[in-house]
Amino acid sequence: MAELKYEFEHPRKAFGWAARDASGVLSPFNFSRRETGEHDVTFKVMYCGICHSDLHMLKNEWGVSVYPLVPGHEIAGLVTEVGSKVEKFKVGDKVGVGCMVGSCRSCESCYDDLENHCPKHIVTYGAKYVDGTITYGGYSDFMVADEHFVIRIPDALPLDAAAPLLCAGITVYSPLRYYGLDKPGFHVGVVGLGGLGHMAVKFAKAFGAKVTVISTSPNKKKEAIEHLGADSFIVSREQDQMQAAIGTMDGIIDTVSAQHPLAPLIGLLKSNGKLVLVGGPPKPLELPAYSLLSGRKMVGGSTIGGMKETQEMIDFAAKHNLKPDIEVIPVDYVNTALERLLKADVKYRFVIDISNTLKPTTS
C-alpha cells in the first residue's frame, strides 16, 4: 500500500483521520510521529476543535494543501512525556497546540514574540517541518511539539472548551488588542456570528466595549443579545438599520469567510475607525478607496497571535470565565460536521472528543 510509508516515516505509530484528496472526505489513517526530542512535549490529544480553515484546507481552496492531510489546530490534551531540556511542562499538565508548531526563532518577528508573522513559521498541519516531513494536526491520538509552541491550559478551563480558544479565541483577541479596540466604552462591531464572531463578542464585552453584531441572519438577534451579551444587532441586508448606524463604531472585527461587500461596513465607522479582517474568503474582496478617504478610515488584517499573546489570551479567558459555545462530537461524525459547518449549522464550534471516540484500526 502506498500509505505504508507514512506509518514508518517516524519511529512512533500514530492514528488519526485524514483526507486523501480535494474531495475533503476524512477517513481513518495510520501514520507516525517523531520521538520526543530534548525540547519536545508529547501529549495525548483529548479534544480538537474544527476550524473553518480546516474546510478550506481539506478542499485545497487556498491551493497549498498536501495530502494525506490530517487537519486540526485547536488541540487540547494531557502531557505524557517531556524531553530532557523541557522547562515549562511536566507529565500530567493540561496543554494545547494552536495554529503553528515552528518558526525560525531568529527574525525580527520572532524576537518580538510574533512568531505568527515569521516568514518561516510552520503551521500545525500540511506544512514541511524542519526535518523535511509533513506536519499532521490534531484529528489524531497524540501530538509531539517543541515546548515553545505549547500553551499551558489553566485549570479553570475545561479541555473541550479550551481547544477552540487556540485558534478562534486568539484570532479575535489579538486584533482587539493590537488595534486598540480593548478600551472600555468603545463601540465595536462584530460581523458574522460563527465560531470567531461569538468569541469576538465575548472578548469585546470583557474589555468593557459596547458591542453590535452585524449579520445577514435576523434569526440570530435573540441569541446575540440574550445569550452572548451583545448590546445591539444589525441585519446587514436591511438598509434602514445600516443607515441608522452610520458613523457610530470605533472599530469592526469582520469574521466572515465568504464574499461580502466592505463599503457598507466602512460606512459604519467613526472617523479614524478601523475595519479588521480576520476571515479568509478564497476570492479577493472589493475595496472602494474613496470610502476610506473621508474620515481617515483604515482596513487592516490579523492572523492568530504569537505564543506569548496566545498564553495571555487563554489566561484572560480563564480569569473572566470566557468559554466558546461548543458541540462535542465523536470522530466518526466529522464529515457530517464539516457539511454542517459549511452551512453555518453549528453553535458555535464543533469539538471532536478524540480521547473517547478515536479508535485505531489495523493496516
mmCIF file of C-alpha atoms in Angstrom:
data_model
loop_
_atom_site.group_PDB
_atom_site.id
_atom_site.type_symbol
_atom_site.label_atom_id
_atom_site.label_comp_id
_atom_site.label_asym_id
_atom_site.label_seq_id
_atom_site.Cartn_x
_atom_site.Cartn_y
_atom_site.Cartn_z
ATOM 1 C CA MET A 1 0.000 0.000 0.000
ATOM 2 C CA ALA A 2 1.145 3.499 -0.864
ATOM 3 C CA GLU A 3 0.177 4.681 2.622
ATOM 4 C CA LEU A 4 2.581 2.317 4.365
ATOM 5 C CA LYS A 5 5.386 4.855 4.043
ATOM 6 C CA TYR A 6 3.541 7.242 6.363
ATOM 7 C CA GLU A 7 3.435 4.558 9.046
ATOM 8 C CA PHE A 8 7.211 4.103 9.030
ATOM 9 C CA GLU A 9 8.369 7.664 8.389
ATOM 10 C CA HIS A 10 8.909 8.173 12.125
ATOM 11 C CA PRO A 11 9.512 5.708 14.988
ATOM 12 C CA ARG A 12 6.185 6.122 16.815
ATOM 13 C CA LYS A 13 2.946 4.748 15.424
ATOM 14 C CA ALA A 14 0.084 7.239 15.339
ATOM 15 C CA PHE A 15 -3.527 7.152 14.259
ATOM 16 C CA GLY A 16 -5.967 9.770 13.082
ATOM 17 C CA TRP A 17 -8.393 10.758 10.350
ATOM 18 C CA ALA A 18 -7.114 12.166 7.052
ATOM 19 C CA ALA A 19 -8.330 13.387 3.684
ATOM 20 C CA ARG A 20 -6.591 11.785 0.706
ATOM 21 C CA ASP A 21 -7.611 14.341 -1.926
ATOM 22 C CA ALA A 22 -9.503 17.608 -2.526
ATOM 23 C CA SER A 23 -12.857 15.913 -2.006
ATOM 24 C CA GLY A 24 -12.063 16.655 1.642
ATOM 25 C CA VAL A 25 -13.600 13.408 2.842
ATOM 26 C CA LEU A 26 -11.921 12.149 6.008
ATOM 27 C CA SER A 27 -11.331 8.514 6.928
ATOM 28 C CA PRO A 28 -9.087 6.538 9.315
ATOM 29 C CA PHE A 29 -5.355 6.910 8.697
ATOM 30 C CA ASN A 30 -2.342 5.138 10.174
ATOM 31 C CA PHE A 31 0.811 7.272 10.234
ATOM 32 C CA SER A 32 3.735 8.010 12.557
ATOM 33 C CA ARG A 33 5.261 10.754 14.667
ATOM 34 C CA ARG A 34 8.782 11.519 15.844
ATOM 35 C CA GLU A 35 10.197 10.501 19.196
ATOM 36 C CA THR A 36 10.120 13.101 21.962
ATOM 37 C CA GLY A 37 13.146 15.321 21.359
ATOM 38 C CA GLU A 38 15.013 17.076 24.131
ATOM 39 C CA HIS A 39 12.884 20.238 23.735
ATOM 40 C CA ASP A 40 9.665 18.420 22.864
ATOM 41 C CA VAL A 41 6.419 17.855 24.717
ATOM 42 C CA THR A 42 4.365 14.788 23.825
ATOM 43 C CA PHE A 43 0.712 14.821 24.805
ATOM 44 C CA LYS A 44 -2.374 12.676 24.452
ATOM 45 C CA VAL A 45 -4.970 14.547 22.404
ATOM 46 C CA MET A 46 -8.230 14.750 24.344
ATOM 47 C CA TYR A 47 -10.166 17.227 22.187
ATOM 48 C CA CYS A 48 -9.711 19.014 18.882
ATOM 49 C CA GLY A 49 -11.845 21.859 17.550
ATOM 50 C CA ILE A 50 -12.986 22.081 13.933
ATOM 51 C CA CYS A 51 -11.997 25.410 12.384
ATOM 52 C CA HIS A 52 -13.453 26.905 9.198
ATOM 53 C CA SER A 53 -9.935 26.900 7.761
ATOM 54 C CA ASP A 54 -9.969 23.090 8.079
ATOM 55 C CA LEU A 55 -12.686 23.184 5.413
ATOM 56 C CA HIS A 56 -10.582 25.387 3.124
ATOM 57 C CA MET A 57 -7.531 23.168 3.576
ATOM 58 C CA LEU A 58 -9.382 19.867 3.174
ATOM 59 C CA LYS A 59 -10.737 21.019 -0.185
ATOM 60 C CA ASN A 60 -7.495 22.765 -1.217
ATOM 61 C CA GLU A 61 -9.336 26.069 -1.653
ATOM 62 C CA TRP A 62 -6.172 28.006 -0.844
ATOM 63 C CA GLY A 63 -4.081 25.912 -3.243
ATOM 64 C CA VAL A 64 -1.499 24.835 -0.648
ATOM 65 C CA SER A 65 -2.887 21.548 0.693
ATOM 66 C CA VAL A 66 -0.697 18.434 0.866
ATOM 67 C CA TYR A 67 -2.346 15.008 1.017
ATOM 68 C CA PRO A 68 -2.822 12.878 3.027
ATOM 69 C CA LEU A 69 -3.971 15.752 5.237
ATOM 70 C CA VAL A 70 -4.720 15.329 8.945
ATOM 71 C CA PRO A 71 -6.390 18.585 9.988
ATOM 72 C CA GLY A 72 -6.809 20.175 13.393
ATOM 73 C CA HIS A 73 -5.117 23.174 15.001
ATOM 74 C CA GLU A 74 -7.268 23.637 18.102
ATOM 75 C CA ILE A 75 -5.747 20.799 20.097
ATOM 76 C CA ALA A 76 -6.029 20.197 23.834
ATOM 77 C CA GLY A 77 -4.672 17.313 25.847
ATOM 78 C CA LEU A 78 -2.567 15.934 28.680
ATOM 79 C CA VAL A 79 1.223 15.678 28.736
ATOM 80 C CA THR A 80 2.537 12.107 28.628
ATOM 81 C CA GLU A 81 6.275 12.741 28.125
ATOM 82 C CA VAL A 82 8.717 15.657 28.098
ATOM 83 C CA GLY A 83 12.199 15.989 26.667
ATOM 84 C CA SER A 84 15.301 16.261 28.850
ATOM 85 C CA LYS A 85 15.621 20.035 28.328
ATOM 86 C CA VAL A 86 11.936 20.946 28.677
ATOM 87 C CA GLU A 87 11.496 23.525 31.452
ATOM 88 C CA LYS A 88 7.871 24.673 31.346
ATOM 89 C CA PHE A 89 5.892 21.419 31.392
ATOM 90 C CA LYS A 90 5.692 18.111 33.205
ATOM 91 C CA VAL A 91 3.759 14.863 32.741
ATOM 92 C CA GLY A 92 0.067 15.328 33.518
ATOM 93 C CA ASP A 93 -0.118 19.040 32.650
ATOM 94 C CA LYS A 94 -3.083 20.364 30.646
ATOM 95 C CA VAL A 95 -1.703 21.768 27.396
ATOM 96 C CA GLY A 96 -2.680 22.831 23.929
ATOM 97 C CA VAL A 97 -1.277 23.467 20.474
ATOM 98 C CA GLY A 98 -2.793 26.011 18.133
ATOM 99 C CA CYS A 99 -2.076 27.000 14.557
ATOM 100 C CA MET A 100 1.710 26.697 14.470
ATOM 101 C CA VAL A 101 4.423 24.324 15.618
ATOM 102 C CA GLY A 102 7.580 26.092 14.469
ATOM 103 C CA SER A 103 9.287 29.319 13.375
ATOM 104 C CA CYS A 104 12.856 30.454 12.683
ATOM 105 C CA ARG A 105 13.219 31.883 16.231
ATOM 106 C CA SER A 106 15.797 34.400 14.953
ATOM 107 C CA CYS A 107 13.987 37.009 12.811
ATOM 108 C CA GLU A 108 12.587 40.352 13.968
ATOM 109 C CA SER A 109 9.056 38.944 14.264
ATOM 110 C CA CYS A 110 10.240 36.039 16.412
ATOM 111 C CA TYR A 111 12.256 38.363 18.656
ATOM 112 C CA ASP A 112 9.111 40.487 19.063
ATOM 113 C CA ASP A 113 7.052 37.447 20.165
ATOM 114 C CA LEU A 114 5.195 37.499 16.833
ATOM 115 C CA GLU A 115 6.096 34.023 15.617
ATOM 116 C CA ASN A 116 2.847 34.001 13.632
ATOM 117 C CA HIS A 117 4.365 36.652 11.329
ATOM 118 C CA CYS A 118 7.691 34.846 10.905
ATOM 119 C CA PRO A 119 8.283 34.225 7.171
ATOM 120 C CA LYS A 120 9.366 30.690 8.059
ATOM 121 C CA HIS A 121 6.640 29.829 10.559
ATOM 122 C CA ILE A 122 5.424 26.243 10.313
ATOM 123 C CA VAL A 123 1.704 25.555 10.554
ATOM 124 C CA THR A 124 0.375 22.645 12.569
ATOM 125 C CA TYR A 125 -0.753 20.556 9.620
ATOM 126 C CA GLY A 126 0.004 20.306 5.915
ATOM 127 C CA ALA A 127 3.405 22.028 6.100
ATOM 128 C CA LYS A 128 7.019 20.920 5.844
ATOM 129 C CA TYR A 129 8.655 20.593 9.268
ATOM 130 C CA VAL A 130 12.358 21.216 9.939
ATOM 131 C CA ASP A 131 13.122 17.533 9.383
ATOM 132 C CA GLY A 132 11.550 17.674 5.918
ATOM 133 C CA THR A 133 8.438 15.660 6.768
ATOM 134 C CA ILE A 134 4.852 16.934 6.597
ATOM 135 C CA THR A 135 3.070 18.083 9.751
ATOM 136 C CA TYR A 136 -0.124 16.359 10.876
ATOM 137 C CA GLY A 137 -2.761 18.007 13.048
ATOM 138 C CA GLY A 138 -4.982 17.177 15.970
ATOM 139 C CA TYR A 139 -7.552 14.856 14.440
ATOM 140 C CA SER A 140 -5.200 12.222 15.870
ATOM 141 C CA ASP A 141 -4.334 10.321 19.037
ATOM 142 C CA PHE A 142 -1.252 12.233 20.189
ATOM 143 C CA MET A 143 0.988 15.181 19.319
ATOM 144 C CA VAL A 144 4.685 15.954 19.642
ATOM 145 C CA ALA A 145 5.633 19.637 19.647
ATOM 146 C CA ASP A 146 8.500 21.900 20.659
ATOM 147 C CA GLU A 147 7.679 23.299 24.097
ATOM 148 C CA HIS A 148 7.934 26.865 22.759
ATOM 149 C CA PHE A 149 4.781 26.233 20.733
ATOM 150 C CA VAL A 150 2.831 24.545 23.525
ATOM 151 C CA ILE A 151 0.304 26.509 25.593
ATOM 152 C CA ARG A 152 -0.446 25.836 29.247
ATOM 153 C CA ILE A 153 -4.197 25.499 29.752
ATOM 154 C CA PRO A 154 -5.347 26.919 33.107
ATOM 155 C CA ASP A 155 -7.128 24.554 35.495
ATOM 156 C CA ALA A 156 -10.233 26.764 35.367
ATOM 157 C CA LEU A 157 -10.786 25.906 31.703
ATOM 158 C CA PRO A 158 -12.176 22.502 30.701
ATOM 159 C CA LEU A 159 -10.129 20.966 27.882
ATOM 160 C CA ASP A 160 -13.063 20.730 25.468
ATOM 161 C CA ALA A 161 -13.829 24.438 25.841
ATOM 162 C CA ALA A 162 -10.160 25.440 25.791
ATOM 163 C CA ALA A 163 -9.462 23.835 22.402
ATOM 164 C CA PRO A 164 -11.236 26.428 20.164
ATOM 165 C CA LEU A 165 -9.562 29.303 22.003
ATOM 166 C CA LEU A 166 -6.247 28.218 20.443
ATOM 167 C CA CYS A 167 -7.430 29.467 17.045
ATOM 168 C CA ALA A 168 -10.846 31.134 17.252
ATOM 169 C CA GLY A 169 -10.003 32.800 20.564
ATOM 170 C CA ILE A 170 -6.620 34.260 19.668
ATOM 171 C CA THR A 171 -7.805 35.212 16.161
ATOM 172 C CA VAL A 172 -10.205 37.774 17.631
ATOM 173 C CA TYR A 173 -8.366 38.616 20.865
ATOM 174 C CA SER A 174 -5.202 39.741 19.079
ATOM 175 C CA PRO A 175 -6.793 42.355 16.767
ATOM 176 C CA LEU A 176 -8.954 43.728 19.568
ATOM 177 C CA ARG A 177 -5.738 44.366 21.494
ATOM 178 C CA TYR A 178 -3.460 45.458 18.651
ATOM 179 C CA TYR A 179 -5.913 47.874 17.043
ATOM 180 C CA GLY A 180 -6.804 49.427 20.394
ATOM 181 C CA LEU A 181 -10.392 48.192 20.482
ATOM 182 C CA ASP A 182 -9.969 46.834 24.021
ATOM 183 C CA LYS A 183 -10.936 50.114 25.702
ATOM 184 C CA PRO A 184 -13.972 50.374 27.988
ATOM 185 C CA GLY A 185 -16.736 52.377 26.356
ATOM 186 C CA PHE A 186 -15.575 51.825 22.771
ATOM 187 C CA HIS A 187 -18.213 50.746 20.279
ATOM 188 C CA VAL A 188 -17.115 47.567 18.489
ATOM 189 C CA GLY A 189 -18.956 45.891 15.641
ATOM 190 C CA VAL A 190 -18.666 42.153 15.001
ATOM 191 C CA VAL A 191 -19.514 40.889 11.516
ATOM 192 C CA GLY A 192 -20.644 37.277 11.426
ATOM 193 C CA LEU A 193 -21.799 35.236 14.394
ATOM 194 C CA GLY A 194 -19.981 31.939 13.995
ATOM 195 C CA GLY A 195 -17.013 30.357 15.739
ATOM 196 C CA LEU A 196 -14.909 33.525 15.538
ATOM 197 C CA GLY A 197 -17.724 36.034 15.852
ATOM 198 C CA HIS A 198 -19.243 34.698 19.047
ATOM 199 C CA MET A 199 -15.812 34.790 20.732
ATOM 200 C CA ALA A 200 -15.237 38.343 19.448
ATOM 201 C CA VAL A 201 -18.460 39.357 21.197
ATOM 202 C CA LYS A 202 -17.372 37.706 24.445
ATOM 203 C CA PHE A 203 -13.860 39.192 24.473
ATOM 204 C CA ALA A 204 -15.027 42.686 23.466
ATOM 205 C CA LYS A 205 -17.629 42.668 26.240
ATOM 206 C CA ALA A 206 -14.997 41.504 28.732
ATOM 207 C CA PHE A 207 -12.869 44.501 27.686
ATOM 208 C CA GLY A 208 -15.828 46.771 28.502
ATOM 209 C CA ALA A 209 -16.881 47.631 24.971
ATOM 210 C CA LYS A 210 -20.353 48.274 23.614
ATOM 211 C CA VAL A 211 -20.860 45.517 21.041
ATOM 212 C CA THR A 212 -23.069 45.440 17.958
ATOM 213 C CA VAL A 213 -23.411 42.235 15.960
ATOM 214 C CA ILE A 214 -23.788 42.701 12.187
ATOM 215 C CA SER A 215 -25.297 39.680 10.473
ATOM 216 C CA THR A 216 -27.271 38.642 7.405
ATOM 217 C CA SER A 217 -29.406 36.379 9.630
ATOM 218 C CA PRO A 218 -32.231 38.118 11.551
ATOM 219 C CA ASN A 219 -32.895 34.892 13.463
ATOM 220 C CA LYS A 220 -29.577 35.310 15.314
ATOM 221 C CA LYS A 221 -30.654 38.529 17.050
ATOM 222 C CA LYS A 222 -32.131 36.957 20.182
ATOM 223 C CA GLU A 223 -29.138 34.657 20.615
ATOM 224 C CA ALA A 224 -26.647 37.519 20.118
ATOM 225 C CA ILE A 225 -28.252 39.805 22.677
ATOM 226 C CA GLU A 226 -29.773 37.474 25.275
ATOM 227 C CA HIS A 227 -27.193 34.692 25.290
ATOM 228 C CA LEU A 228 -23.896 36.234 24.136
ATOM 229 C CA GLY A 229 -24.450 39.660 25.709
ATOM 230 C CA ALA A 230 -24.254 41.885 22.629
ATOM 231 C CA ASP A 231 -25.793 45.339 23.115
ATOM 232 C CA SER A 232 -27.418 45.625 19.696
ATOM 233 C CA PHE A 233 -27.923 43.793 16.427
ATOM 234 C CA ILE A 234 -27.998 44.954 12.810
ATOM 235 C CA VAL A 235 -29.302 42.932 9.889
ATOM 236 C CA SER A 236 -26.836 43.938 7.181
ATOM 237 C CA ARG A 237 -29.384 43.440 4.400
ATOM 238 C CA GLU A 238 -31.758 45.977 5.991
ATOM 239 C CA GLN A 239 -30.744 49.366 4.610
ATOM 240 C CA ASP A 240 -32.627 51.347 7.250
ATOM 241 C CA GLN A 241 -30.766 49.553 10.059
ATOM 242 C CA MET A 242 -27.388 50.077 8.363
ATOM 243 C CA GLN A 243 -28.216 53.738 7.668
ATOM 244 C CA ALA A 244 -29.106 54.359 11.304
ATOM 245 C CA ALA A 245 -25.697 53.063 12.420
ATOM 246 C CA ILE A 246 -23.515 55.055 10.004
ATOM 247 C CA GLY A 247 -20.523 56.656 11.714
ATOM 248 C CA THR A 248 -21.145 55.080 15.131
ATOM 249 C CA MET A 249 -18.407 52.458 15.564
ATOM 250 C CA ASP A 250 -14.788 52.800 16.710
ATOM 251 C CA GLY A 251 -13.863 49.516 15.102
ATOM 252 C CA ILE A 252 -15.244 46.403 13.456
ATOM 253 C CA ILE A 253 -13.965 42.825 13.597
ATOM 254 C CA ASP A 254 -15.025 41.141 10.342
ATOM 255 C CA THR A 255 -15.001 37.353 10.765
ATOM 256 C CA VAL A 256 -16.765 36.374 7.521
ATOM 257 C CA SER A 257 -15.021 33.820 5.290
ATOM 258 C CA ALA A 258 -17.328 34.284 2.283
ATOM 259 C CA GLN A 259 -17.576 37.020 -0.353
ATOM 260 C CA HIS A 260 -19.234 40.166 1.027
ATOM 261 C CA PRO A 261 -19.142 43.927 0.381
ATOM 262 C CA LEU A 262 -16.800 46.029 2.527
ATOM 263 C CA ALA A 263 -18.026 49.538 1.680
ATOM 264 C CA PRO A 264 -21.222 49.324 3.807
ATOM 265 C CA LEU A 265 -19.131 48.216 6.785
ATOM 266 C CA ILE A 266 -16.624 51.036 6.331
ATOM 267 C CA GLY A 267 -19.589 53.410 6.382
ATOM 268 C CA LEU A 268 -20.419 52.313 9.928
ATOM 269 C CA LEU A 269 -17.051 53.539 11.235
ATOM 270 C CA LYS A 270 -16.411 56.804 13.028
ATOM 271 C CA SER A 271 -13.563 58.994 11.806
ATOM 272 C CA ASN A 272 -10.272 57.131 12.364
ATOM 273 C CA GLY A 273 -12.244 53.902 12.678
ATOM 274 C CA LYS A 274 -10.755 50.518 11.818
ATOM 275 C CA LEU A 275 -12.233 47.601 9.906
ATOM 276 C CA VAL A 276 -10.187 44.500 10.718
ATOM 277 C CA LEU A 277 -10.497 41.382 8.570
ATOM 278 C CA VAL A 278 -9.859 38.040 10.263
ATOM 279 C CA GLY A 279 -11.813 35.772 7.911
ATOM 280 C CA GLY A 280 -10.203 34.320 4.793
ATOM 281 C CA PRO A 281 -12.512 34.479 1.755
ATOM 282 C CA PRO A 282 -10.993 32.400 -1.069
ATOM 283 C CA LYS A 283 -11.500 35.199 -3.636
ATOM 284 C CA PRO A 284 -10.407 38.867 -3.431
ATOM 285 C CA LEU A 285 -12.795 41.371 -1.855
ATOM 286 C CA GLU A 286 -13.559 44.706 -3.486
ATOM 287 C CA LEU A 287 -12.306 47.738 -1.566
ATOM 288 C CA PRO A 288 -13.551 51.140 -2.811
ATOM 289 C CA ALA A 289 -10.722 53.522 -1.933
ATOM 290 C CA TYR A 290 -12.962 56.561 -1.622
ATOM 291 C CA SER A 291 -14.818 55.028 1.319
ATOM 292 C CA LEU A 292 -11.572 55.261 3.321
ATOM 293 C CA LEU A 293 -10.621 58.821 2.457
ATOM 294 C CA SER A 294 -13.390 60.693 4.202
ATOM 295 C CA GLY A 295 -12.860 60.096 7.912
ATOM 296 C CA ARG A 296 -9.310 58.752 7.564
ATOM 297 C CA LYS A 297 -10.507 55.186 7.995
ATOM 298 C CA MET A 298 -8.392 52.057 7.937
ATOM 299 C CA VAL A 299 -8.806 48.492 6.721
ATOM 300 C CA GLY A 300 -6.429 46.059 8.385
ATOM 301 C CA GLY A 301 -5.996 42.370 8.926
ATOM 302 C CA SER A 302 -4.860 39.967 11.606
ATOM 303 C CA THR A 303 -3.996 36.305 11.879
ATOM 304 C CA ILE A 304 -3.839 34.471 15.212
ATOM 305 C CA GLY A 305 -1.122 35.750 17.584
ATOM 306 C CA GLY A 306 2.343 34.966 18.873
ATOM 307 C CA MET A 307 2.923 32.402 21.604
ATOM 308 C CA LYS A 308 3.221 34.977 24.401
ATOM 309 C CA GLU A 309 -0.049 36.647 23.413
ATOM 310 C CA THR A 310 -1.809 33.297 22.980
ATOM 311 C CA GLN A 311 -0.893 32.355 26.561
ATOM 312 C CA GLU A 312 -2.064 35.802 27.691
ATOM 313 C CA MET A 313 -5.375 35.263 25.858
ATOM 314 C CA ILE A 314 -6.108 31.876 27.399
ATOM 315 C CA ASP A 315 -5.193 33.139 30.887
ATOM 316 C CA PHE A 316 -7.543 36.121 30.330
ATOM 317 C CA ALA A 317 -10.299 33.746 29.207
ATOM 318 C CA ALA A 318 -9.867 31.627 32.332
ATOM 319 C CA LYS A 319 -9.868 34.681 34.605
ATOM 320 C CA HIS A 320 -13.065 36.066 33.060
ATOM 321 C CA ASN A 321 -14.756 32.680 32.556
ATOM 322 C CA LEU A 322 -14.903 33.142 28.785
ATOM 323 C CA LYS A 323 -15.619 29.875 27.015
ATOM 324 C CA PRO A 324 -16.747 29.138 23.478
ATOM 325 C CA ASP A 325 -20.155 27.584 22.933
ATOM 326 C CA ILE A 326 -19.366 24.113 21.640
ATOM 327 C CA GLU A 327 -20.990 20.981 20.277
ATOM 328 C CA VAL A 328 -18.892 17.949 21.213
ATOM 329 C CA ILE A 329 -18.979 15.186 18.593
ATOM 330 C CA PRO A 330 -17.496 11.713 18.050
ATOM 331 C CA VAL A 331 -14.798 11.443 15.397
ATOM 332 C CA ASP A 332 -16.939 9.326 13.080
ATOM 333 C CA TYR A 333 -19.367 12.270 12.807
ATOM 334 C CA VAL A 334 -16.645 14.576 11.469
ATOM 335 C CA ASN A 335 -17.651 14.508 7.779
ATOM 336 C CA THR A 336 -21.239 15.360 8.669
ATOM 337 C CA ALA A 337 -19.989 18.114 10.979
ATOM 338 C CA LEU A 338 -17.946 19.620 8.141
ATOM 339 C CA GLU A 339 -21.041 19.632 5.898
ATOM 340 C CA ARG A 340 -22.974 21.390 8.657
ATOM 341 C CA LEU A 341 -20.134 23.867 9.198
ATOM 342 C CA LEU A 342 -20.281 24.766 5.511
ATOM 343 C CA LYS A 343 -23.927 25.728 6.077
ATOM 344 C CA ALA A 344 -23.114 27.543 9.350
ATOM 345 C CA ASP A 345 -25.236 24.967 11.169
ATOM 346 C CA VAL A 346 -23.381 24.946 14.484
ATOM 347 C CA LYS A 347 -23.465 26.959 17.718
ATOM 348 C CA TYR A 348 -20.698 27.804 17.541
ATOM 349 C CA ARG A 349 -17.782 25.396 17.356
ATOM 350 C CA PHE A 350 -17.597 21.668 16.785
ATOM 351 C CA VAL A 351 -15.120 19.940 19.093
ATOM 352 C CA ILE A 352 -14.128 16.329 18.447
ATOM 353 C CA ASP A 353 -13.957 14.085 21.513
ATOM 354 C CA ILE A 354 -10.717 12.406 20.441
ATOM 355 C CA SER A 355 -9.892 10.518 23.621
ATOM 356 C CA ASN A 356 -13.226 8.680 23.880
ATOM 357 C CA THR A 357 -14.079 8.101 20.209
ATOM 358 C CA LEU A 358 -10.870 7.756 18.145
ATOM 359 C CA LYS A 359 -10.261 4.013 17.815
ATOM 360 C CA PRO A 360 -7.200 2.707 15.926
ATOM 361 C CA THR A 361 -7.582 0.301 13.035
ATOM 362 C CA THR A 362 -5.100 -2.225 11.760
ATOM 363 C CA SER A 363 -3.381 -1.569 8.452
#
